[in-house]
Amino acid sequence: MDEKAGRPHTSHDVHALRTALERLEARWERQQRSAPLVSSSQLRLLHALENAAGSNLRELCAALGSAAPALSRLCARLEAMGLVRRAHSARSRREIELHLTGRATAHLRELREEREQFLAGVLDSMPDGERAALVEGMDGLRRALDSSGPGRTGNSVSRSA
């Protein structure tokens, strides 16, 4: 077991991570080439659907920790924008599945490309040792976020039979 895994975090650790994430979010918003197509809530929904195409509203509510009425309105807005389409489920005729459209997939791809280009510039400006430590730390953060431990708020959608 990694000896650092048992070390409790400090308020400095939490502050440093929060500050870095807030700066990253602000810089991403500023560097976008055009006005944002979707809000952050809508983007979370698009990412969830990208990871679990064909999810129904109940599954998305559970994955995103959202109330059904609010999520239903988000889906309706995204559908009106041509980013999400509804389809009858093969599992149940009463169930509606949600899918990304080609426009949504293209938007997510473009957004990722812009963000990766920005991040590449940031990483290139860092000393090698700091960059390596950051990448290692981010791998650990991703694993912690993906785990089923306390405070989980990931976007994975679980399917019920």
PDB file of C-alpha atoms in Angstrom:
ATOM      1  CA  MET A   1       0.000   0.000   0.000  1.00  0.00           C
ATOM      2  CA  ASP A   2       1.227   3.482  -0.821  1.00  0.00           C
ATOM      3  CA  GLU A   3       2.277   5.158   2.407  1.00  0.00           C
ATOM      4  CA  LYS A   4       0.750   8.492   1.294  1.00  0.00           C
ATOM      5  CA  ALA A   5      -2.677   6.887   0.818  1.00  0.00           C
ATOM      6  CA  GLY A   6      -3.308   6.892   4.563  1.00  0.00           C
ATOM      7  CA  ARG A   7      -2.163  10.487   5.131  1.00  0.00           C
ATOM      8  CA  PRO A   8      -5.166  12.718   5.848  1.00  0.00           C
ATOM      9  CA  HIS A   9      -5.611  15.747   3.648  1.00  0.00           C
ATOM     10  CA  THR A  10      -5.007  19.193   5.026  1.00  0.00           C
ATOM     11  CA  SER A  11      -7.059  22.336   4.546  1.00  0.00           C
ATOM     12  CA  HIS A  12      -4.143  23.608   2.453  1.00  0.00           C
ATOM     13  CA  ASP A  13      -4.487  20.560   0.148  1.00  0.00           C
ATOM     14  CA  VAL A  14      -8.199  21.204  -0.299  1.00  0.00           C
ATOM     15  CA  HIS A  15      -7.697  24.930  -0.849  1.00  0.00           C
ATOM     16  CA  ALA A  16      -4.921  24.365  -3.402  1.00  0.00           C
ATOM     17  CA  LEU A  17      -7.022  21.884  -5.387  1.00  0.00           C
ATOM     18  CA  ARG A  18     -10.155  24.052  -5.292  1.00  0.00           C
ATOM     19  CA  THR A  19      -8.223  27.145  -6.359  1.00  0.00           C
ATOM     20  CA  ALA A  20      -6.542  25.330  -9.246  1.00  0.00           C
ATOM     21  CA  LEU A  21      -9.846  23.888 -10.443  1.00  0.00           C
ATOM     22  CA  GLU A  22     -11.565  27.280 -10.261  1.00  0.00           C
ATOM     23  CA  ARG A  23      -8.759  28.898 -12.263  1.00  0.00           C
ATOM     24  CA  LEU A  24      -8.859  26.092 -14.804  1.00  0.00           C
ATOM     25  CA  GLU A  25     -12.620  26.443 -15.200  1.00  0.00           C
ATOM     26  CA  ALA A  26     -12.350  30.228 -15.632  1.00  0.00           C
ATOM     27  CA  ARG A  27      -9.541  29.898 -18.178  1.00  0.00           C
ATOM     28  CA  TRP A  28     -11.478  27.264 -20.147  1.00  0.00           C
ATOM     29  CA  GLU A  29     -14.462  29.581 -20.350  1.00  0.00           C
ATOM     30  CA  ARG A  30     -12.300  32.531 -21.453  1.00  0.00           C
ATOM     31  CA  GLN A  31     -10.366  30.604 -24.068  1.00  0.00           C
ATOM     32  CA  GLN A  32     -13.403  29.166 -25.847  1.00  0.00           C
ATOM     33  CA  ARG A  33     -13.384  30.332 -29.462  1.00  0.00           C
ATOM     34  CA  SER A  34     -17.082  31.098 -29.458  1.00  0.00           C
ATOM     35  CA  ALA A  35     -19.896  31.652 -27.003  1.00  0.00           C
ATOM     36  CA  PRO A  36     -20.691  28.484 -25.069  1.00  0.00           C
ATOM     37  CA  LEU A  37     -23.311  26.409 -26.844  1.00  0.00           C
ATOM     38  CA  VAL A  38     -24.546  24.854 -23.594  1.00  0.00           C
ATOM     39  CA  SER A  39     -24.533  25.614 -19.882  1.00  0.00           C
ATOM     40  CA  SER A  40     -22.374  23.651 -17.453  1.00  0.00           C
ATOM     41  CA  SER A  41     -25.446  21.644 -16.336  1.00  0.00           C
ATOM     42  CA  GLN A  42     -26.276  20.797 -19.931  1.00  0.00           C
ATOM     43  CA  LEU A  43     -22.656  19.840 -20.566  1.00  0.00           C
ATOM     44  CA  ARG A  44     -22.714  17.428 -17.594  1.00  0.00           C
ATOM     45  CA  LEU A  45     -25.809  15.805 -19.093  1.00  0.00           C
ATOM     46  CA  LEU A  46     -24.175  15.514 -22.529  1.00  0.00           C
ATOM     47  CA  HIS A  47     -21.108  13.873 -20.949  1.00  0.00           C
ATOM     48  CA  ALA A  48     -23.327  11.424 -19.048  1.00  0.00           C
ATOM     49  CA  LEU A  49     -25.165  10.503 -22.250  1.00  0.00           C
ATOM     50  CA  GLU A  50     -21.888  10.143 -24.108  1.00  0.00           C
ATOM     51  CA  ASN A  51     -20.751   7.632 -21.475  1.00  0.00           C
ATOM     52  CA  ALA A  52     -24.070   5.765 -21.404  1.00  0.00           C
ATOM     53  CA  ALA A  53     -25.981   6.181 -24.650  1.00  0.00           C
ATOM     54  CA  GLY A  54     -29.589   5.098 -24.427  1.00  0.00           C
ATOM     55  CA  SER A  55     -30.000   5.942 -20.751  1.00  0.00           C
ATOM     56  CA  ASN A  56     -33.448   6.793 -19.515  1.00  0.00           C
ATOM     57  CA  LEU A  57     -34.379   9.740 -17.339  1.00  0.00           C
ATOM     58  CA  ARG A  58     -34.383   7.689 -14.114  1.00  0.00           C
ATOM     59  CA  GLU A  59     -30.847   6.408 -14.781  1.00  0.00           C
ATOM     60  CA  LEU A  60     -29.605   9.905 -15.563  1.00  0.00           C
ATOM     61  CA  CYS A  61     -31.217  11.318 -12.407  1.00  0.00           C
ATOM     62  CA  ALA A  62     -29.374   8.745 -10.319  1.00  0.00           C
ATOM     63  CA  ALA A  63     -26.056   9.303 -12.099  1.00  0.00           C
ATOM     64  CA  LEU A  64     -26.175  13.090 -11.950  1.00  0.00           C
ATOM     65  CA  GLY A  65     -27.896  13.468  -8.584  1.00  0.00           C
ATOM     66  CA  SER A  66     -30.619  15.577 -10.160  1.00  0.00           C
ATOM     67  CA  ALA A  67     -34.365  15.750  -9.701  1.00  0.00           C
ATOM     68  CA  ALA A  68     -36.464  14.342 -12.532  1.00  0.00           C
ATOM     69  CA  PRO A  69     -38.360  17.569 -13.344  1.00  0.00           C
ATOM     70  CA  ALA A  70     -35.165  19.621 -13.646  1.00  0.00           C
ATOM     71  CA  LEU A  71     -33.422  16.962 -15.723  1.00  0.00           C
ATOM     72  CA  SER A  72     -36.476  16.569 -17.937  1.00  0.00           C
ATOM     73  CA  ARG A  73     -36.400  20.328 -18.679  1.00  0.00           C
ATOM     74  CA  LEU A  74     -32.665  20.121 -19.465  1.00  0.00           C
ATOM     75  CA  CYS A  75     -33.327  17.241 -21.862  1.00  0.00           C
ATOM     76  CA  ALA A  76     -36.167  19.147 -23.530  1.00  0.00           C
ATOM     77  CA  ARG A  77     -33.921  22.191 -24.070  1.00  0.00           C
ATOM     78  CA  LEU A  78     -31.123  20.027 -25.463  1.00  0.00           C
ATOM     79  CA  GLU A  79     -33.607  18.259 -27.731  1.00  0.00           C
ATOM     80  CA  ALA A  80     -34.900  21.635 -28.986  1.00  0.00           C
ATOM     81  CA  MET A  81     -31.283  22.621 -29.711  1.00  0.00           C
ATOM     82  CA  GLY A  82     -30.788  19.456 -31.768  1.00  0.00           C
ATOM     83  CA  LEU A  83     -28.277  17.924 -29.332  1.00  0.00           C
ATOM     84  CA  VAL A  84     -30.361  15.102 -27.839  1.00  0.00           C
ATOM     85  CA  ARG A  85     -32.950  12.827 -29.374  1.00  0.00           C
ATOM     86  CA  ARG A  86     -35.485  10.633 -27.655  1.00  0.00           C
ATOM     87  CA  ALA A  87     -36.284   7.116 -28.831  1.00  0.00           C
ATOM     88  CA  HIS A  88     -38.492   4.293 -27.617  1.00  0.00           C
ATOM     89  CA  SER A  89     -36.554   1.669 -25.704  1.00  0.00           C
ATOM     90  CA  ALA A  90     -36.092  -1.835 -27.021  1.00  0.00           C
ATOM     91  CA  ARG A  91     -36.361  -2.993 -23.379  1.00  0.00           C
ATOM     92  CA  SER A  92     -39.779  -1.488 -22.745  1.00  0.00           C
ATOM     93  CA  ARG A  93     -42.219   0.331 -25.016  1.00  0.00           C
ATOM     94  CA  ARG A  94     -43.130   2.684 -22.164  1.00  0.00           C
ATOM     95  CA  GLU A  95     -39.524   3.692 -21.588  1.00  0.00           C
ATOM     96  CA  ILE A  96     -37.808   6.489 -23.509  1.00  0.00           C
ATOM     97  CA  GLU A  97     -34.072   6.397 -24.170  1.00  0.00           C
ATOM     98  CA  LEU A  98     -31.951   9.483 -24.692  1.00  0.00           C
ATOM     99  CA  HIS A  99     -29.173   9.676 -27.263  1.00  0.00           C
ATOM    100  CA  LEU A 100     -26.707  12.307 -28.420  1.00  0.00           C
ATOM    101  CA  THR A 101     -27.121  13.627 -31.938  1.00  0.00           C
ATOM    102  CA  GLY A 102     -24.241  14.029 -34.363  1.00  0.00           C
ATOM    103  CA  ARG A 103     -24.245  17.742 -33.571  1.00  0.00           C
ATOM    104  CA  ALA A 104     -23.750  17.012 -29.860  1.00  0.00           C
ATOM    105  CA  THR A 105     -20.959  14.543 -30.558  1.00  0.00           C
ATOM    106  CA  ALA A 106     -19.215  17.089 -32.796  1.00  0.00           C
ATOM    107  CA  HIS A 107     -19.607  19.797 -30.127  1.00  0.00           C
ATOM    108  CA  LEU A 108     -18.090  17.574 -27.426  1.00  0.00           C
ATOM    109  CA  ARG A 109     -15.212  16.627 -29.739  1.00  0.00           C
ATOM    110  CA  GLU A 110     -14.510  20.300 -30.554  1.00  0.00           C
ATOM    111  CA  LEU A 111     -14.704  21.304 -26.899  1.00  0.00           C
ATOM    112  CA  ARG A 112     -12.263  18.537 -25.942  1.00  0.00           C
ATOM    113  CA  GLU A 113      -9.862  19.568 -28.685  1.00  0.00           C
ATOM    114  CA  GLU A 114      -9.913  23.185 -27.482  1.00  0.00           C
ATOM    115  CA  ARG A 115      -9.381  22.119 -23.874  1.00  0.00           C
ATOM    116  CA  GLU A 116      -6.597  19.691 -24.738  1.00  0.00           C
ATOM    117  CA  GLN A 117      -4.819  22.362 -26.776  1.00  0.00           C
ATOM    118  CA  PHE A 118      -5.071  24.761 -23.837  1.00  0.00           C
ATOM    119  CA  LEU A 119      -3.866  22.109 -21.366  1.00  0.00           C
ATOM    120  CA  ALA A 120      -0.954  21.172 -23.638  1.00  0.00           C
ATOM    121  CA  GLY A 121       0.203  24.782 -23.489  1.00  0.00           C
ATOM    122  CA  VAL A 122      -0.067  24.827 -19.700  1.00  0.00           C
ATOM    123  CA  LEU A 123       1.813  21.530 -19.364  1.00  0.00           C
ATOM    124  CA  ASP A 124       4.527  22.742 -21.757  1.00  0.00           C
ATOM    125  CA  SER A 125       5.100  25.749 -19.505  1.00  0.00           C
ATOM    126  CA  MET A 126       5.708  23.570 -16.416  1.00  0.00           C
ATOM    127  CA  PRO A 127       9.053  22.145 -15.305  1.00  0.00           C
ATOM    128  CA  ASP A 128       9.352  18.399 -16.029  1.00  0.00           C
ATOM    129  CA  GLY A 129       9.227  17.322 -12.372  1.00  0.00           C
ATOM    130  CA  GLU A 130       6.096  19.371 -11.614  1.00  0.00           C
ATOM    131  CA  ARG A 131       4.403  18.127 -14.782  1.00  0.00           C
ATOM    132  CA  ALA A 132       5.160  14.486 -13.891  1.00  0.00           C
ATOM    133  CA  ALA A 133       3.865  14.994 -10.339  1.00  0.00           C
ATOM    134  CA  LEU A 134       0.709  16.665 -11.653  1.00  0.00           C
ATOM    135  CA  VAL A 135      -0.009  13.850 -14.103  1.00  0.00           C
ATOM    136  CA  GLU A 136       0.533  11.251 -11.381  1.00  0.00           C
ATOM    137  CA  GLY A 137      -1.675  13.203  -8.980  1.00  0.00           C
ATOM    138  CA  MET A 138      -4.406  13.606 -11.594  1.00  0.00           C
ATOM    139  CA  ASP A 139      -4.381   9.842 -12.212  1.00  0.00           C
ATOM    140  CA  GLY A 140      -4.930   9.361  -8.476  1.00  0.00           C
ATOM    141  CA  LEU A 141      -7.695  11.976  -8.434  1.00  0.00           C
ATOM    142  CA  ARG A 142      -9.433  10.311 -11.386  1.00  0.00           C
ATOM    143  CA  ARG A 143      -9.257   6.926  -9.656  1.00  0.00           C
ATOM    144  CA  ALA A 144     -10.659   8.412  -6.436  1.00  0.00           C
ATOM    145  CA  LEU A 145     -13.502  10.076  -8.365  1.00  0.00           C
ATOM    146  CA  ASP A 146     -14.247   6.843 -10.241  1.00  0.00           C
ATOM    147  CA  SER A 147     -14.306   4.742  -7.075  1.00  0.00           C
ATOM    148  CA  SER A 148     -17.475   3.955  -5.200  1.00  0.00           C
ATOM    149  CA  GLY A 149     -16.201   5.576  -2.023  1.00  0.00           C
ATOM    150  CA  PRO A 150     -17.809   8.317   0.059  1.00  0.00           C
ATOM    151  CA  GLY A 151     -18.874  11.470  -1.731  1.00  0.00           C
ATOM    152  CA  ARG A 152     -19.075   9.865  -5.125  1.00  0.00           C
ATOM    153  CA  THR A 153     -20.565  12.206  -7.689  1.00  0.00           C
ATOM    154  CA  GLY A 154     -19.344  10.687 -10.926  1.00  0.00           C
ATOM    155  CA  ASN A 155     -21.300  10.594 -14.157  1.00  0.00           C
ATOM    156  CA  SER A 156     -21.507   6.843 -14.516  1.00  0.00           C
ATOM    157  CA  VAL A 157     -24.962   5.593 -15.274  1.00  0.00           C
ATOM    158  CA  SER A 158     -26.026   2.277 -13.809  1.00  0.00           C
ATOM    159  CA  ARG A 159     -28.516   0.221 -15.745  1.00  0.00           C
ATOM    160  CA  SER A 160     -31.215  -1.719 -14.002  1.00  0.00           C
ATOM    161  CA  ALA A 161     -32.645  -4.802 -15.605  1.00  0.00           C
TER     162      ALA A 161
END
